Short mmCIF file of C-alpha atoms in Angstrom, two decimals:
data_model
loop_
_atom_site.label_atom_id
_atom_site.label_comp_id
_atom_site.label_asym_id
_atom_site.label_seq_id
_atom_site.Cartn_x
_atom_site.Cartn_y
_atom_site.Cartn_z
CA MET A 1 -32.85 -48.67 -112.88
CA ILE A 2 -31.20 -50.55 -115.42
CA PRO A 3 -30.40 -48.66 -118.71
CA ALA A 4 -33.11 -49.47 -121.30
CA GLN A 5 -32.37 -48.83 -125.10
CA HIS A 6 -34.86 -47.42 -127.77
CA ASP A 7 -33.49 -49.12 -130.80
CA ASP A 8 -33.81 -47.70 -134.19
CA ALA A 9 -31.08 -49.64 -135.74
CA PHE A 10 -33.61 -50.80 -138.38
CA GLU A 11 -33.49 -47.42 -140.29
CA LEU A 12 -29.52 -47.80 -140.58
CA ILE A 13 -29.47 -51.40 -141.78
CA THR A 14 -32.14 -50.58 -144.55
CA ALA A 15 -29.55 -48.07 -145.76
CA LEU A 16 -27.36 -51.05 -146.74
CA PRO A 17 -27.11 -53.05 -150.04
CA PRO A 18 -29.46 -56.00 -149.86
CA ALA A 19 -26.63 -58.64 -149.54
CA TYR A 20 -25.52 -56.63 -146.47
CA GLN A 21 -28.94 -56.65 -144.82
CA ALA A 22 -29.46 -60.45 -145.45
CA ALA A 23 -26.17 -61.29 -143.96
CA LEU A 24 -27.41 -58.96 -140.78
CA GLN A 25 -30.46 -61.17 -140.14
CA ASP A 26 -28.35 -63.83 -138.79
CA MET A 27 -26.31 -61.59 -136.37
CA PRO A 28 -27.44 -59.82 -132.93
CA ARG A 29 -28.55 -56.65 -133.46
CA ASP A 30 -29.04 -55.30 -129.95
CA THR A 31 -25.03 -54.87 -129.22
CA LEU A 32 -24.24 -53.85 -132.65
CA ILE A 33 -21.73 -51.12 -132.29
CA GLU A 34 -20.93 -50.04 -136.24
CA ILE A 35 -20.77 -51.46 -139.71
CA VAL A 36 -17.56 -50.54 -141.47
CA MET A 37 -17.18 -50.47 -145.27
CA ASP A 38 -13.74 -49.80 -146.77
CA LEU A 39 -13.28 -50.29 -150.44
CA GLY A 40 -11.56 -53.41 -151.59
CA ARG A 41 -12.08 -55.11 -148.27
CA PRO A 42 -14.88 -57.46 -146.79
CA PRO A 43 -17.49 -55.47 -145.03
CA GLN A 44 -17.47 -55.70 -141.07
CA ALA A 45 -19.98 -55.63 -138.17
CA ARG A 46 -18.38 -54.54 -135.07
CA TYR A 47 -19.26 -55.70 -131.67
CA PRO A 48 -17.81 -54.96 -128.03
CA GLY A 49 -14.54 -56.97 -128.35
CA GLU A 50 -14.94 -58.35 -131.81
CA ALA A 51 -15.22 -57.63 -135.52
CA LEU A 52 -17.14 -60.04 -137.74
CA ASN A 53 -17.15 -60.31 -141.52
CA LEU A 54 -20.50 -59.75 -143.04
CA LEU A 55 -19.35 -60.95 -146.51
CA GLN A 56 -16.40 -62.39 -148.03
CA THR A 57 -16.68 -60.51 -151.05
CA PRO A 58 -14.92 -56.95 -150.87
CA VAL A 59 -16.68 -53.69 -150.84
CA THR A 60 -17.28 -52.02 -154.34
CA HIS A 61 -17.99 -48.40 -155.50
CA ASP A 62 -21.52 -49.54 -156.15
CA ASP A 63 -22.00 -50.63 -152.37
CA LEU A 64 -20.63 -47.37 -151.38
CA ASN A 65 -22.88 -45.45 -153.89
CA HIS A 66 -26.03 -47.43 -152.66
CA VAL A 67 -25.47 -46.04 -149.19
CA LEU A 68 -24.62 -42.56 -150.02
CA ALA A 69 -27.57 -42.17 -152.30
CA LEU A 70 -29.98 -42.75 -149.12
CA LEU A 71 -27.99 -40.39 -146.88
CA GLY A 72 -28.38 -36.63 -146.17
CA GLU A 73 -25.57 -34.24 -147.06
CA PHE A 74 -22.00 -34.76 -145.52
CA SER A 75 -20.88 -31.76 -143.47
CA ALA A 76 -17.48 -30.35 -143.15
CA ASP A 77 -16.41 -32.78 -140.49
CA ASN A 78 -17.14 -35.68 -143.05
CA ARG A 79 -20.29 -36.89 -141.26
CA ALA A 80 -23.73 -37.32 -142.29
CA GLY A 81 -26.84 -38.82 -140.69
CA ILE A 82 -30.48 -40.27 -141.21
CA GLU A 83 -33.23 -37.98 -140.62
CA ARG A 84 -34.98 -38.36 -137.17
CA THR A 85 -32.37 -40.99 -136.07
CA LEU A 86 -29.15 -40.87 -134.03
CA HIS A 87 -27.13 -42.85 -136.24
CA ARG A 88 -23.89 -41.10 -137.40
CA ILE A 89 -22.19 -41.92 -140.97
CA SER A 90 -18.53 -40.86 -141.39
CA ALA A 91 -16.48 -41.00 -144.59
CA ILE A 92 -12.99 -41.70 -145.63
CA ARG A 93 -12.08 -39.87 -148.78
CA ASN A 94 -9.23 -40.30 -151.18
CA ARG A 95 -6.88 -37.53 -152.56
CA LYS A 96 -9.62 -36.66 -155.11
CA GLN A 97 -12.12 -36.45 -152.41
CA GLN A 98 -14.10 -39.63 -153.39
CA VAL A 99 -15.75 -41.61 -150.75
CA ILE A 100 -13.57 -44.70 -150.34
CA GLY A 101 -14.88 -45.82 -146.91
CA LEU A 102 -17.71 -45.43 -144.56
CA THR A 103 -18.31 -45.96 -140.92
CA LEU A 104 -21.85 -46.44 -139.85
CA ARG A 105 -22.28 -46.11 -136.13
CA VAL A 106 -25.43 -47.06 -134.61
CA GLY A 107 -26.90 -44.35 -132.54
CA ARG A 108 -29.40 -45.36 -129.56
CA ALA A 109 -31.41 -43.47 -126.96
CA VAL A 110 -30.65 -45.02 -123.84
CA GLU A 111 -32.52 -44.03 -120.52
CA GLY A 112 -30.97 -44.78 -116.99
CA THR A 113 -27.45 -43.81 -118.07
CA VAL A 114 -27.60 -40.90 -115.80
CA ASP A 115 -28.81 -42.25 -112.62
CA MET A 116 -25.08 -42.59 -111.34
CA ILE A 117 -24.76 -38.77 -111.72
CA ARG A 118 -28.38 -37.54 -111.22
CA ASP A 119 -27.31 -35.74 -108.16
CA LEU A 120 -24.77 -33.75 -109.95
CA VAL A 121 -27.29 -32.98 -112.72
CA GLU A 122 -29.65 -31.45 -110.21
CA SER A 123 -27.11 -29.81 -108.32
CA GLY A 124 -27.19 -26.65 -110.84
CA LYS A 125 -23.63 -26.79 -111.10
CA SER A 126 -21.62 -26.81 -114.36
CA LEU A 127 -20.36 -30.51 -114.99
CA LEU A 128 -17.72 -31.81 -117.42
CA LEU A 129 -17.76 -35.40 -118.80
CA VAL A 130 -14.44 -37.08 -119.92
CA GLY A 131 -13.53 -40.50 -121.27
CA ARG A 132 -12.09 -42.59 -123.94
CA PRO A 133 -14.20 -42.48 -127.65
CA GLY A 134 -16.99 -44.82 -127.34
CA VAL A 135 -17.53 -44.98 -123.63
CA GLY A 136 -21.07 -43.23 -123.59
CA LYS A 137 -20.38 -39.48 -123.04
CA THR A 138 -22.74 -38.26 -125.96
CA THR A 139 -25.24 -40.65 -124.65
CA LYS A 140 -25.33 -39.22 -121.13
CA LEU A 141 -25.47 -35.77 -122.64
CA ARG A 142 -28.65 -36.52 -124.53
CA GLU A 143 -30.32 -38.00 -121.41
CA ILE A 144 -29.27 -35.14 -119.38
CA ALA A 145 -30.81 -32.76 -121.95
CA ARG A 146 -34.12 -34.53 -121.60
CA ILE A 147 -34.00 -34.90 -117.70
CA MET A 148 -33.36 -30.99 -117.17
CA ALA A 149 -35.88 -29.92 -119.75
CA ASP A 150 -38.83 -32.37 -119.03
CA GLU A 151 -38.48 -33.34 -115.27
CA LEU A 152 -36.55 -30.26 -114.01
CA GLY A 153 -38.41 -27.66 -116.20
CA LYS A 154 -35.18 -25.76 -116.89
CA ARG A 155 -34.83 -23.93 -120.41
CA VAL A 156 -32.18 -25.99 -122.09
CA MET A 157 -30.40 -25.35 -125.35
CA VAL A 158 -28.14 -28.20 -127.05
CA ILE A 159 -25.44 -27.05 -129.36
CA ASP A 160 -25.18 -29.96 -131.95
CA THR A 161 -22.31 -29.58 -134.01
CA SER A 162 -22.30 -32.84 -135.82
CA ASN A 163 -25.97 -33.48 -134.93
CA GLU A 164 -24.92 -36.26 -132.90
CA ILE A 165 -27.17 -35.35 -129.67
CA ALA A 166 -30.28 -34.84 -131.32
CA GLY A 167 -30.04 -36.31 -134.51
CA ASP A 168 -30.24 -35.45 -138.21
CA GLY A 169 -32.62 -33.18 -140.00
CA ASP A 170 -34.32 -30.07 -138.76
CA ILE A 171 -36.40 -31.87 -136.04
CA PRO A 172 -34.78 -32.92 -132.99
CA HIS A 173 -34.80 -36.70 -131.93
CA PRO A 174 -37.39 -37.19 -129.18
CA ALA A 175 -34.55 -38.33 -126.97
CA ILE A 176 -33.68 -34.91 -125.89
CA GLY A 177 -37.61 -34.18 -125.00
CA SER A 178 -38.39 -30.81 -125.20
CA ALA A 179 -34.86 -29.20 -124.96
CA ARG A 180 -34.11 -27.02 -127.79
CA ARG A 181 -31.61 -27.56 -130.41
CA MET A 182 -28.89 -25.21 -132.13
CA GLN A 183 -27.16 -26.97 -135.13
CA VAL A 184 -23.49 -25.74 -136.24
CA PRO A 185 -23.01 -24.81 -139.66
CA HIS A 186 -19.14 -25.78 -139.67
CA PRO A 187 -17.12 -27.29 -136.79
CA ASP A 188 -15.03 -24.21 -136.76
CA ARG A 189 -18.12 -22.28 -135.64
CA GLN A 190 -19.18 -24.07 -132.52
CA HIS A 191 -17.72 -21.62 -130.04
CA ALA A 192 -19.52 -18.78 -132.00
CA VAL A 193 -22.90 -20.70 -131.56
CA MET A 194 -22.23 -21.39 -127.88
CA ILE A 195 -21.99 -17.45 -127.65
CA GLU A 196 -25.18 -16.99 -129.70
CA ALA A 197 -27.31 -19.14 -127.74
CA VAL A 198 -26.60 -17.47 -124.52
CA GLU A 199 -27.22 -13.82 -126.12
CA ASN A 200 -30.12 -14.58 -128.04
CA HIS A 201 -32.22 -17.41 -126.28
CA MET A 202 -31.71 -17.09 -122.39
CA PRO A 203 -30.93 -20.57 -121.60
CA GLU A 204 -30.71 -21.78 -118.16
CA VAL A 205 -28.68 -24.68 -119.11
CA ILE A 206 -26.42 -25.13 -122.28
CA ILE A 207 -25.19 -28.71 -123.29
CA VAL A 208 -22.13 -28.98 -125.56
CA ASP A 209 -20.41 -32.10 -127.05
CA GLU A 210 -16.40 -32.13 -127.84
CA ILE A 211 -15.04 -29.14 -126.41
CA GLY A 212 -11.62 -29.18 -128.12
CA THR A 213 -10.34 -25.81 -129.13
CA ALA A 214 -9.04 -22.59 -127.31
CA ALA A 215 -11.97 -20.49 -128.99
CA GLU A 216 -14.52 -23.08 -127.41
CA THR A 217 -12.78 -23.13 -123.88
CA ALA A 218 -12.99 -19.51 -123.94
CA ALA A 219 -16.62 -19.70 -124.96
CA ALA A 220 -17.39 -22.00 -122.23
CA ARG A 221 -15.81 -19.86 -119.65
CA THR A 222 -17.78 -16.96 -120.98
CA ILE A 223 -21.04 -18.97 -120.56
CA ALA A 224 -20.40 -20.16 -117.11
CA GLU A 225 -19.55 -16.59 -115.92
CA ARG A 226 -22.80 -15.39 -117.04
CA GLY A 227 -24.36 -17.78 -114.32
CA VAL A 228 -25.69 -20.43 -117.22
CA GLN A 229 -25.13 -23.96 -116.09
CA LEU A 230 -22.92 -25.72 -118.54
CA VAL A 231 -22.87 -29.55 -119.06
CA GLY A 232 -20.39 -30.84 -121.53
CA THR A 233 -17.50 -32.99 -122.83
CA ALA A 234 -14.08 -32.61 -123.70
CA HIS A 235 -11.17 -34.47 -125.35
CA GLY A 236 -9.30 -36.73 -122.83
CA ASN A 237 -9.82 -39.59 -120.67
CA THR A 238 -9.03 -38.38 -117.26
CA LEU A 239 -8.64 -34.99 -115.34
CA GLU A 240 -4.93 -35.45 -115.38
CA ASN A 241 -5.06 -35.30 -119.37
CA LEU A 242 -6.85 -31.85 -119.33
CA VAL A 243 -4.18 -30.17 -116.74
CA ALA A 244 -1.62 -31.26 -119.09
CA ASN A 245 -3.41 -29.94 -122.20
CA PRO A 246 -2.46 -26.21 -122.73
CA THR A 247 -5.47 -25.79 -124.89
CA LEU A 248 -8.23 -27.20 -122.39
CA SER A 249 -6.69 -26.66 -119.10
CA ASP A 250 -8.49 -23.49 -118.50
CA LEU A 251 -11.74 -25.76 -118.37
CA VAL A 252 -10.57 -26.91 -114.88
CA GLY A 253 -8.70 -23.77 -113.77
CA GLY A 254 -5.72 -23.46 -116.09
CA VAL A 255 -1.92 -23.95 -115.19
CA GLN A 256 0.65 -21.30 -114.70
CA THR A 257 4.45 -21.74 -113.97
CA VAL A 258 5.45 -19.38 -110.98
CA THR A 259 8.99 -18.77 -109.66
CA LEU A 260 8.97 -18.70 -105.76
CA SER A 261 11.26 -16.79 -103.64
CA ASP A 262 13.61 -18.93 -101.51
CA GLU A 263 12.09 -18.65 -98.54
CA GLU A 264 8.59 -19.50 -99.78
CA ALA A 265 10.14 -22.56 -101.82
CA ARG A 266 11.88 -23.82 -98.58
CA ALA A 267 8.75 -23.63 -96.63
CA ARG A 268 6.55 -25.43 -99.10
CA GLY A 269 9.35 -28.06 -99.56
CA THR A 270 8.99 -27.56 -103.25
CA GLN A 271 11.27 -26.49 -106.35
CA LYS A 272 11.64 -22.93 -106.81
CA THR A 273 9.74 -23.14 -110.20
CA VAL A 274 6.37 -24.54 -109.69
CA SER A 275 3.11 -24.86 -111.34
CA GLU A 276 0.08 -23.55 -109.88
CA ARG A 277 -3.66 -23.17 -110.83
CA LYS A 278 -4.36 -19.88 -112.79
CA GLY A 279 -7.86 -19.26 -111.90
CA SER A 280 -11.36 -20.93 -110.97
CA PRO A 281 -12.43 -23.89 -113.07
CA THR A 282 -14.98 -23.39 -115.70
CA PHE A 283 -16.55 -26.70 -114.46
CA ASP A 284 -17.43 -27.14 -110.79
CA SER A 285 -17.19 -30.98 -111.04
CA VAL A 286 -15.50 -33.36 -113.53
CA VAL A 287 -16.63 -37.04 -114.01
CA GLU A 288 -14.29 -39.47 -115.47
CA ILE A 289 -16.35 -42.28 -117.36
CA ILE A 290 -13.96 -45.34 -116.86
CA GLU A 291 -16.71 -47.94 -118.45
CA ARG A 292 -20.18 -47.39 -118.96
CA ASP A 293 -21.05 -48.83 -115.49
CA THR A 294 -18.12 -47.33 -113.69
CA LEU A 295 -17.35 -43.72 -112.79
CA LEU A 296 -14.91 -41.53 -110.86
CA VAL A 297 -16.39 -38.33 -109.76
CA HIS A 298 -14.38 -35.20 -108.55
CA HIS A 299 -16.65 -33.12 -106.80
CA ASP A 300 -14.44 -30.03 -106.33
CA THR A 301 -12.50 -29.62 -109.59
CA ALA A 302 -10.30 -26.72 -107.96
CA LYS A 303 -9.29 -28.99 -105.08
CA ALA A 304 -8.59 -31.90 -107.31
CA VAL A 305 -6.43 -29.70 -109.72
CA ASP A 306 -4.43 -28.15 -106.91
CA THR A 307 -3.54 -31.75 -105.60
CA LEU A 308 -2.39 -33.03 -109.12
CA LEU A 309 -0.13 -29.97 -109.78
CA ARG A 310 1.49 -30.74 -106.29
CA GLY A 311 2.11 -34.27 -107.66
CA GLY A 312 -0.33 -35.82 -105.52
CA LYS A 313 -3.53 -38.16 -106.30
CA PRO A 314 -6.69 -36.27 -106.48
CA GLY A 315 -8.90 -39.01 -105.19
CA GLY A 316 -12.49 -38.76 -106.08
CA GLU A 317 -15.69 -40.63 -105.54
CA ARG A 318 -15.91 -44.13 -107.52
CA ARG A 319 -19.45 -45.19 -108.49
CA GLN A 320 -20.54 -48.25 -109.87
CA GLN A 321 -23.77 -49.65 -111.25
CA SER A 322 -24.38 -53.44 -110.92
CA GLU A 323 -26.63 -55.68 -113.19
CA SER A 324 -29.45 -55.27 -110.88
CA GLY A 325 -29.35 -51.28 -111.24
CA GLU A 326 -28.04 -50.78 -107.61
CA ILE A 327 -25.17 -47.98 -107.50
CA GLU A 328 -22.22 -48.65 -105.25
CA SER A 329 -20.12 -45.69 -103.97
CA SER A 330 -16.64 -45.87 -102.53
CA GLN A 331 -14.16 -42.79 -101.77
CA GLU A 332 -10.65 -43.09 -103.57
CA ARG A 333 -8.03 -41.63 -101.07
CA HIS A 334 -7.01 -38.09 -101.88
CA ALA A 335 -3.13 -37.79 -101.48
CA LEU A 336 -0.35 -35.62 -101.48
CA PRO A 337 2.90 -36.88 -102.72
CA THR A 338 4.33 -39.15 -100.32
CA ALA A 339 7.94 -38.33 -101.26
CA PRO A 340 9.19 -34.96 -100.11
CA GLU A 341 10.80 -32.82 -103.13
CA ALA A 342 13.97 -30.87 -103.10
CA PRO A 343 13.52 -27.28 -103.28
CA PHE A 344 15.44 -24.96 -105.77
CA ARG A 345 18.19 -23.23 -103.39
CA ARG A 346 21.33 -21.42 -103.80
CA ILE A 347 23.98 -22.09 -101.39
CA LYS A 348 27.10 -20.03 -101.01
CA GLY A 349 30.60 -21.50 -100.19
CA THR A 350 30.80 -25.44 -99.29
CA VAL A 351 27.63 -27.51 -99.55
CA HIS A 352 27.17 -29.82 -96.58
CA ILE A 353 25.49 -32.98 -97.70
CA HIS A 354 24.11 -35.64 -95.42
CA PRO A 355 23.81 -39.30 -96.86
CA TYR A 356 20.58 -40.90 -95.33
CA ALA A 357 20.81 -44.54 -95.83
CA LEU A 358 23.44 -44.18 -98.48
CA SER A 359 26.91 -45.06 -98.58
CA ARG A 360 28.90 -42.13 -97.37
CA ASP A 361 31.95 -43.36 -99.13
CA SER A 362 30.24 -43.35 -102.61
CA VAL A 363 29.04 -39.93 -102.17
CA GLU A 364 32.39 -38.58 -101.20
CA ARG A 365 33.98 -40.51 -104.09
CA VAL A 366 31.48 -38.47 -106.38
CA ILE A 367 32.11 -35.37 -104.70
CA ARG A 368 35.99 -35.81 -105.40
CA ASP A 369 35.26 -37.07 -108.91
CA LEU A 370 33.22 -34.11 -109.94
CA ARG A 371 35.49 -31.58 -108.24
CA LEU A 372 32.11 -30.26 -106.14
CA ASN A 373 32.54 -27.63 -103.40
CA ALA A 374 30.94 -29.93 -101.05
CA ARG A 375 31.32 -32.30 -97.98
CA THR A 376 29.52 -34.89 -96.16
CA VAL A 377 28.11 -34.54 -92.62
CA ILE A 378 27.07 -37.16 -90.30
CA GLN A 379 24.35 -35.09 -88.37
CA PRO A 380 21.41 -34.03 -90.76
CA GLU A 381 20.72 -31.03 -88.90
CA GLN A 382 24.15 -29.55 -90.13
CA ALA A 383 23.24 -30.49 -93.75
CA ASP A 384 22.52 -28.00 -96.52
CA LEU A 385 20.61 -31.00 -98.41
CA VAL A 386 20.02 -34.68 -97.77
CA LEU A 387 20.36 -37.57 -100.02
CA ALA A 388 18.23 -40.37 -99.45
CA LEU A 389 16.86 -43.64 -101.16
CA LYS A 390 13.72 -43.44 -102.92
CA ALA A 391 12.59 -46.35 -101.00
CA ARG A 392 12.77 -44.67 -97.78
CA ALA A 393 10.56 -41.72 -98.96
CA ASP A 394 8.03 -42.51 -96.27
CA ASP A 395 10.25 -42.84 -93.65
CA PRO A 396 9.10 -40.61 -90.61
CA ARG A 397 12.58 -39.25 -89.82
CA LEU A 398 13.13 -38.23 -93.34
CA ARG A 399 9.81 -36.35 -93.55
CA GLU A 400 10.63 -34.47 -90.38
CA LEU A 401 13.88 -33.27 -92.04
CA ALA A 402 12.01 -31.96 -94.97
CA GLU A 403 8.86 -30.51 -93.46
CA LEU A 404 9.98 -29.40 -89.91
CA HIS A 405 13.65 -28.63 -90.72
CA HIS A 406 13.29 -27.53 -94.10
CA LYS A 407 16.09 -29.62 -95.46
CA PRO A 408 16.07 -29.87 -99.19
CA VAL A 409 15.73 -33.89 -99.93
CA HIS A 410 16.96 -35.47 -103.04
CA LEU A 411 15.87 -39.03 -103.73
CA ILE A 412 17.93 -41.75 -105.31
CA ARG A 413 16.56 -44.81 -107.22
CA LYS A 414 19.31 -47.06 -106.20
CA ASN A 415 22.51 -46.82 -103.76
CA THR A 416 24.89 -46.97 -106.69
CA THR A 417 27.66 -44.43 -107.65
CA ALA A 418 26.17 -44.05 -110.83
CA GLN A 419 22.82 -42.64 -109.42
CA ILE A 420 24.50 -40.40 -106.85
CA ARG A 421 26.62 -38.92 -109.40
CA HIS A 422 23.42 -38.12 -111.55
CA THR A 423 21.54 -36.50 -109.12
CA LEU A 424 24.51 -34.25 -107.66
CA GLN A 425 25.20 -33.25 -111.30
CA GLN A 426 21.52 -32.20 -111.32
CA VAL A 427 21.43 -30.53 -107.80
CA PHE A 428 24.79 -28.36 -108.67
CA LEU A 429 23.42 -27.34 -112.07
CA LEU A 430 20.30 -25.80 -110.36
CA MET A 431 22.62 -24.33 -107.64
CA ASP A 432 24.25 -22.16 -110.40
CA GLU A 433 23.68 -18.40 -109.96
CA ILE A 434 20.79 -17.49 -111.72
CA ASP A 435 19.08 -14.06 -112.07
CA GLU A 436 15.49 -14.06 -111.31
CA ASP A 437 14.73 -12.26 -114.52
CA GLU A 438 16.42 -14.99 -116.38
CA VAL A 439 14.09 -17.51 -114.88
CA GLN A 440 11.02 -15.79 -115.44
CA ASP A 441 12.09 -15.06 -119.06
CA ALA A 442 12.87 -18.71 -119.64
CA VAL A 443 9.40 -19.70 -118.27
CA ARG A 444 7.49 -17.36 -120.43
CA GLU A 445 9.54 -18.22 -123.58
CA ALA A 446 8.78 -22.06 -122.74
CA GLU A 447 5.03 -21.58 -122.12
CA ALA A 448 4.58 -19.54 -125.51
CA ALA A 449 6.39 -22.19 -127.35
CA ILE A 450 4.45 -25.14 -125.75
CA ARG A 451 1.14 -23.39 -126.94
CA GLN A 452 2.45 -22.82 -130.39
CA VAL A 453 3.75 -26.61 -130.79
CA HIS A 454 0.20 -27.65 -129.78
CA TYR A 455 -1.61 -25.22 -132.02
CA LEU A 456 0.92 -25.36 -135.15
CA GLY A 457 1.87 -29.03 -134.61
CA LYS A 458 5.29 -28.46 -135.49
CA GLU A 459 8.66 -28.20 -133.75
CA ILE A 460 9.75 -24.69 -132.14
CA ALA A 461 13.38 -23.78 -131.19
CA LEU A 462 13.96 -21.80 -128.22
CA ALA A 463 16.58 -19.05 -127.44
CA PRO A 464 20.00 -20.29 -126.06
CA ARG A 465 20.02 -20.85 -122.39
CA ARG A 466 22.50 -21.89 -119.58
CA PRO A 467 22.12 -25.56 -118.32
CA ALA A 468 20.21 -24.72 -115.39
CA LEU A 469 17.53 -22.71 -117.04
CA ARG A 470 17.50 -25.56 -119.87
CA ARG A 471 16.54 -27.97 -117.26
CA VAL A 472 13.67 -25.75 -116.03
CA GLN A 473 12.25 -25.60 -119.55
CA HIS A 474 12.90 -29.53 -119.90
CA GLN A 475 10.82 -29.94 -116.81
CA MET A 476 7.76 -27.58 -118.14
CA VAL A 477 7.80 -29.58 -121.62
CA ALA A 478 7.60 -33.13 -119.99
CA ARG A 479 4.74 -31.73 -117.85
CA TYR A 480 2.75 -30.90 -120.89
CA GLN A 481 3.57 -34.58 -122.31
CA LEU A 482 5.93 -33.09 -125.33
CA HIS A 483 9.21 -33.94 -126.24
CA ALA A 484 12.49 -31.61 -126.21
CA GLU A 485 16.04 -32.09 -126.98
CA SER A 486 19.17 -29.95 -126.29
CA THR A 487 21.06 -28.89 -129.31
CA GLY A 488 24.14 -27.15 -130.22
CA SER A 489 27.26 -26.27 -128.28
CA GLU A 490 27.69 -24.09 -125.65
CA PRO A 491 27.16 -21.21 -125.33
CA ARG A 492 24.52 -21.52 -127.98
CA ARG A 493 23.05 -24.81 -126.77
CA HIS A 494 19.16 -24.40 -126.74
CA LEU A 495 16.08 -26.51 -126.57
CA VAL A 496 13.98 -27.89 -129.47
CA ILE A 497 10.48 -28.73 -128.54
CA TYR A 498 8.73 -31.35 -130.73
CA PRO A 499 4.86 -32.22 -131.18
CA ASP A 500 3.69 -35.19 -129.42
#
């Protein structure tokens, strides 16, 4: 089925000044995305891939006031609407809170957008949609509400924070069918209304848009644990974005840093400090909306997240809808990392190194220059660790050393002395004697600081740590897509974590 639009753009256009309406007569209306009015600049009509000036004359205060007089009240998030329509009008204000700009976004009820994920909707499992702004997440939620209420006969409650799903005014837009709608008095109260919906109205399905705070994440988990099917959207383009976001990662199971024993790290072929999923995901399945007609479906959220945390590709089912309405499906490969990773491991005495497809002379030169307690060996079975080129990561013999013989493998991008020096410096820093309690303390401190940086949006300084522990903290910060720098002199050298 090809998506069909129910266009009520006329109501939005009639809210514009007469000159703007006249200019729009000669422009296409069915693909119009939004109209932008910024004080002192020509008004624009925006279409997919282009923006056209409506007039050459700049927007005036009178133009803005003309539109404002015909709108409802603006909510705390600077959004307003036109009653019984799906249009969204957002305001830009100056320091005196005067409106100096408007974005009038066309809202449309579109049927057929759920065809590609109808099986997931009917499964009864909780479903999370992610994707860039404007790709159609809210449009899909709107149709999901209608299908579940009218076609599947379920008790559906829509949590409508900005009245984007069911439109402005007290009467919901017909696009959500017989689904009920709860409005949210302030964006900060969305989580409370979510819980209120479950406790007071006994829904079978709750639909919520733009989960973005820790409180909303916790509310979503509470709803799912009560056996209510949850369908929602979250800030982020991909599943990987959610995993890296400490506020939202709980939606997909959460992430915790654990320290393995030497034996377990050796058996896994990983570092001693690793990331693991904390618990069961709130949402059973995740759909990445790549384009309006292209999706990537992760049917098993837990399995996909586990693969990501192990450094692999989560795969998924790619679905695409052709112009004729046919849906094509293909499976993307679920793959663990192709390159073996080096476990964190302490070695007493002389360290035996086997250069695999590397210059042995270069390795020995670096050992002498750095005055390391190490020497090279010809037979890999005699080695404590293996140095290899990254280009040889898929070599079957190398994988056998890592997986069957439990040899730590450290990969080097280029066969140069500089690269070998850098790698061996890092390896021997990690081999420094570290107490288990020190590692756990450093990990806990970094996790708490990362949450604070995300929540407060300001830099956080950590306690002074030894080089090997700072490296562990650096790795944690990088995993959450933040930036950290070491500052100060030993023994007071420490990390400072900065917001993104």
